[in-house]
PDB file of C-alpha atoms in Angstrom:
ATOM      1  CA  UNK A   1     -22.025 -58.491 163.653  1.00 56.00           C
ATOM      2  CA  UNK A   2     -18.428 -57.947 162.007  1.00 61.00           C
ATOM      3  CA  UNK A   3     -17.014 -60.755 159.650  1.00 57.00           C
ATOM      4  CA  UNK A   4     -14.347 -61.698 162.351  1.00 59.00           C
ATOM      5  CA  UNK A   5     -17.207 -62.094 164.811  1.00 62.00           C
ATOM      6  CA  UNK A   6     -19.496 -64.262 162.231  1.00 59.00           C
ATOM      7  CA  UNK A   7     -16.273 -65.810 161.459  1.00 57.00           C
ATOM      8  CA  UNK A   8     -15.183 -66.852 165.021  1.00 58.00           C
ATOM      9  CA  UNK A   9     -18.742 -68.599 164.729  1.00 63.00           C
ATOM     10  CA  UNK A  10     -17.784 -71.019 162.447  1.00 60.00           C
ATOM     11  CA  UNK A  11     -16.660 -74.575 163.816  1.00 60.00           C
ATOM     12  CA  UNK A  12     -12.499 -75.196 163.532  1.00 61.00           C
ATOM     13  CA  UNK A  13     -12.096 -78.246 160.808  1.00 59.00           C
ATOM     14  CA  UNK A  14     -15.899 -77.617 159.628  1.00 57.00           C
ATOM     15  CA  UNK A  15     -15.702 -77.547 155.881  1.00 61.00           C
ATOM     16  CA  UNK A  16     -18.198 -75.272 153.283  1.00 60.00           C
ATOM     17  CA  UNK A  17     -21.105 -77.367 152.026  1.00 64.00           C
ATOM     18  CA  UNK A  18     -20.352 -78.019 148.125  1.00 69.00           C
ATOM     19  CA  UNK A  19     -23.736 -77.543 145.764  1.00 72.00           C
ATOM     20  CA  UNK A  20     -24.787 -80.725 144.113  1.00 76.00           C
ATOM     21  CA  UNK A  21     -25.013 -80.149 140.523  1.00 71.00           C
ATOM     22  CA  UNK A  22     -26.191 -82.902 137.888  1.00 69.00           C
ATOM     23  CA  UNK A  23     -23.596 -83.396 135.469  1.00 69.00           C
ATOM     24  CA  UNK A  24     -24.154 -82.299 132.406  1.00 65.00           C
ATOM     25  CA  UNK A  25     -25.652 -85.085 129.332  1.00 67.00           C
ATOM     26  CA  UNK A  26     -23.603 -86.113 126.908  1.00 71.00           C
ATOM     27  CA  UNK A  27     -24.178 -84.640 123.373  1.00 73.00           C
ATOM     28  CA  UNK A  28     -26.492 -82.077 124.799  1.00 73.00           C
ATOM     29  CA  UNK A  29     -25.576 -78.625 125.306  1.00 75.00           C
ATOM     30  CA  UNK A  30     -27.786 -75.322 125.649  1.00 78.00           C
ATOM     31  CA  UNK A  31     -28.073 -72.877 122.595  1.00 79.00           C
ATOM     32  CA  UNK A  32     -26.419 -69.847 122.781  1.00 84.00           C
ATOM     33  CA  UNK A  33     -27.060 -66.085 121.209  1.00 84.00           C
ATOM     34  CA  UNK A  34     -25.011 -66.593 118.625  1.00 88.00           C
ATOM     35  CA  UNK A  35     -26.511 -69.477 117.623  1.00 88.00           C
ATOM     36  CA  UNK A  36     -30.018 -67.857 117.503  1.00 88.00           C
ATOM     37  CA  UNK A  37     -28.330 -65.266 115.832  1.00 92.00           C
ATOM     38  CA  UNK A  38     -26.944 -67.453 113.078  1.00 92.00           C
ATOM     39  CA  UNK A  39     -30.599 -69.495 112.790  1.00 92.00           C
ATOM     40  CA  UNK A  40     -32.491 -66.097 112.199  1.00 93.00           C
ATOM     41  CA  UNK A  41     -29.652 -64.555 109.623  1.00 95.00           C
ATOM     42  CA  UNK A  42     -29.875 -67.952 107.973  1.00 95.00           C
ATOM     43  CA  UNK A  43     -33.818 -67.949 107.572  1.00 95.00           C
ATOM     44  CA  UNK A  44     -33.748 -64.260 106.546  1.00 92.00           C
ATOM     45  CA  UNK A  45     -31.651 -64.667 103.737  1.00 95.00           C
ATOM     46  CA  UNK A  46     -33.830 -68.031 102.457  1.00 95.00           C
ATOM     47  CA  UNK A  47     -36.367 -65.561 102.825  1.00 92.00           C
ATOM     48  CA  UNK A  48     -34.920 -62.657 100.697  1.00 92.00           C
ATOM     49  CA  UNK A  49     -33.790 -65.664  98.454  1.00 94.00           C
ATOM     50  CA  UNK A  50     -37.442 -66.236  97.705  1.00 92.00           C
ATOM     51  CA  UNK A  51     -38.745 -62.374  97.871  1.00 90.00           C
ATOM     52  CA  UNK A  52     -36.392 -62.345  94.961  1.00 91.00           C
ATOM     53  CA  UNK A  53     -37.780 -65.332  93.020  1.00 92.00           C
ATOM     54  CA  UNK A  54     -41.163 -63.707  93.434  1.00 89.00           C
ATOM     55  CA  UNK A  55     -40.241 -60.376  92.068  1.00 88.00           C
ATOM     56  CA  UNK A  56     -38.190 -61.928  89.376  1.00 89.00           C
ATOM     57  CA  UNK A  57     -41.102 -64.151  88.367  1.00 90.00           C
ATOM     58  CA  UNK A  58     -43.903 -61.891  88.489  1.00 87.00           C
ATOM     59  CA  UNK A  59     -42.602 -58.900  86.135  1.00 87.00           C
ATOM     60  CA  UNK A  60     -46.028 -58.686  84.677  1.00 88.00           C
ATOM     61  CA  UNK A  61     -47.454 -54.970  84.256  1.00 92.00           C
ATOM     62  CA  UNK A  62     -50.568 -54.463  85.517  1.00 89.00           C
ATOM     63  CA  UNK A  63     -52.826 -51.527  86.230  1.00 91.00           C
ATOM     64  CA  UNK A  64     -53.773 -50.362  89.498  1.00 86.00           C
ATOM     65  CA  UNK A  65     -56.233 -48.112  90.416  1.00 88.00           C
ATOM     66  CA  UNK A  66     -56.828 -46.980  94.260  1.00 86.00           C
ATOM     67  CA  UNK A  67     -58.926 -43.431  95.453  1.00 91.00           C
ATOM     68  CA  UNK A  68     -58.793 -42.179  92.143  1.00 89.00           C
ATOM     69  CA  UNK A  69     -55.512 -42.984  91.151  1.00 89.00           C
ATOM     70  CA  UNK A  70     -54.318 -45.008  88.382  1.00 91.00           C
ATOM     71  CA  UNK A  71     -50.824 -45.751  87.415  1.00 91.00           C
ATOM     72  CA  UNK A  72     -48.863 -49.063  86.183  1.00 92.00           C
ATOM     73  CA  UNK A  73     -47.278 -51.569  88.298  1.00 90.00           C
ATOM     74  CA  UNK A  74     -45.108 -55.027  88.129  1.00 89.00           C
ATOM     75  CA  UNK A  75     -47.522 -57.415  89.441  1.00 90.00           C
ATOM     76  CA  UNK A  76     -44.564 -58.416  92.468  1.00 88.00           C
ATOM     77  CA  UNK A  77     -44.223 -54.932  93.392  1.00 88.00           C
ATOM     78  CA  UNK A  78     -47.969 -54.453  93.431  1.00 90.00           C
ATOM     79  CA  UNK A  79     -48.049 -57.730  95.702  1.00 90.00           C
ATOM     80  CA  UNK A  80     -45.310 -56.859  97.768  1.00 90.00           C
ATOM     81  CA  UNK A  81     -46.668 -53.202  98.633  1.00 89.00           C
ATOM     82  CA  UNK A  82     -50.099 -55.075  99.452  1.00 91.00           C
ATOM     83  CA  UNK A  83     -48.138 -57.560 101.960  1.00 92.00           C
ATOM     84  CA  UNK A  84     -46.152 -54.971 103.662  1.00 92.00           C
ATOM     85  CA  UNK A  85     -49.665 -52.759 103.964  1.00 93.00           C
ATOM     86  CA  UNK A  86     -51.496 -55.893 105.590  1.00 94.00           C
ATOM     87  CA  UNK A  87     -48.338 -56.214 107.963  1.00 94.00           C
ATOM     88  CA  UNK A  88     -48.319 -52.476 108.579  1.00 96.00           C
ATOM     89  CA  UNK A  89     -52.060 -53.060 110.145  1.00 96.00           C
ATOM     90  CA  UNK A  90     -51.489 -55.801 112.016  1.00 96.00           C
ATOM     91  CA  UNK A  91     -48.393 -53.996 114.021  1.00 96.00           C
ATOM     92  CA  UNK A  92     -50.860 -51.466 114.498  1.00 96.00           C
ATOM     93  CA  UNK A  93     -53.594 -53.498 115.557  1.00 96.00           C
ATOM     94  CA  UNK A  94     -51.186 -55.304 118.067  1.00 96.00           C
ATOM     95  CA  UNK A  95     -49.556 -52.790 119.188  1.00 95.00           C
ATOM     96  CA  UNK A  96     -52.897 -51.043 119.927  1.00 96.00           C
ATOM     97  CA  UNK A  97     -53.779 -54.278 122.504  1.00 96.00           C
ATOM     98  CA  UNK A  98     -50.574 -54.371 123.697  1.00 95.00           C
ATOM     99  CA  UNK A  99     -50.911 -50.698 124.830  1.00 94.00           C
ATOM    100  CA  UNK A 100     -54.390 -51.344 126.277  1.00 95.00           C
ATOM    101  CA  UNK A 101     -53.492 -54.209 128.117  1.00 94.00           C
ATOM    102  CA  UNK A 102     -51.301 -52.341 129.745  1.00 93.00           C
ATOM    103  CA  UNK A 103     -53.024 -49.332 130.704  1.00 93.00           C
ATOM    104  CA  UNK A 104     -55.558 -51.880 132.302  1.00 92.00           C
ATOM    105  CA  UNK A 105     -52.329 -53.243 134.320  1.00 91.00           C
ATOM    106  CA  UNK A 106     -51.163 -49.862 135.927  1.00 89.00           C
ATOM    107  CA  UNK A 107     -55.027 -49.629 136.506  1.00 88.00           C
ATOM    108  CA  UNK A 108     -55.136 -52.694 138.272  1.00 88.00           C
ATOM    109  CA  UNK A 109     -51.493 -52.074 140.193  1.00 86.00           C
ATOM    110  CA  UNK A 110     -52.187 -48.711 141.019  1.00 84.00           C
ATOM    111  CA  UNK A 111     -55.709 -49.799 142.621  1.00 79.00           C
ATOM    112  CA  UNK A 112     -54.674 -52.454 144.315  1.00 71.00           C
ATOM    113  CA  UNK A 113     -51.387 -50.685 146.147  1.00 64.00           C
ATOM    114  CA  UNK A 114     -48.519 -52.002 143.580  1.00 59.00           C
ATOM    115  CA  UNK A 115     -46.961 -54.590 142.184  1.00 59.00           C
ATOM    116  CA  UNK A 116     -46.491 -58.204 143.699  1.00 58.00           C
TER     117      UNK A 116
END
C-alpha cells in the first residue's frame, strides 16, 4: 500500500492523536554526562589529594624483603605498591568470572537455539 493510498484512508477533518506526557516537577531535573563526568573528576582529585597526604606522611624507610630480595623502601611507596598489587588480583579474579560466566551463556544460547 503506497502513502497516497494509506493516506486517502485517513478521515477528512480527523486530527493526529497528541501523546500525553506528565509535565515535568519543579526543581527536579535528570543528571546528565557531564555532570557524572564532573562528580567522578571531582572525587578523583579528593582522592589524589589524599594519595598525596599519605605519601607525604609516611616518608619512613623501611626494609623490604620479598623471594630473596632485599632493598629499601619509603613506607607509602611500599604501601602503595602493596594496594595496587591487591587491586591487580582482584581485576584478575573478576575478570576471570566475568569471562566464565560468559562462556556458560553462549553455552546456554547456543544449546538452546539463540538468544531471546
Amino acid at each position: 500500500m503506497s502513502f497516497q493510498e494509506d493516506a486517502a484512508r485517513i478521515p477528512v477533518g480527523s486530527e493526529p492523536q497528541e501523546r500525553i506526557v506528565a509535565p515535568p516537577v519543579p526543581g527536579r531535573s535528570r543528571p546528565t554526562r557531564t555532570a557524572a563526568v564532573w562528580v567522578a573528576v571531582a572525587v578523583g582529585l579528593v582522592l589524589l589529594v589524599m594519595l598525596i597526604v599519605f605519601f607525604v606522611q609516611n616518608q619512613d624507610e623501611i626494609t623490604v624483603r620479598f623471594l630473596g630480595f632485599e632493598g629499601t623502601l619509603a613506607l607509602g611507596t611500599t604501601l602503595f605498591i602493596a594496594a595496587v598489587g591487591g587491586g591487580v588480583l582482584v581485576a584478575l579474579a573478576g575478570g576471570a568470572r566475568i569471562l566464565q560466566l560468559r562462556i556458560a551463556n553462549h553455552r546456554r544460547n547456543k544449546t538452546v537455539g539463540g538468544p531471546l
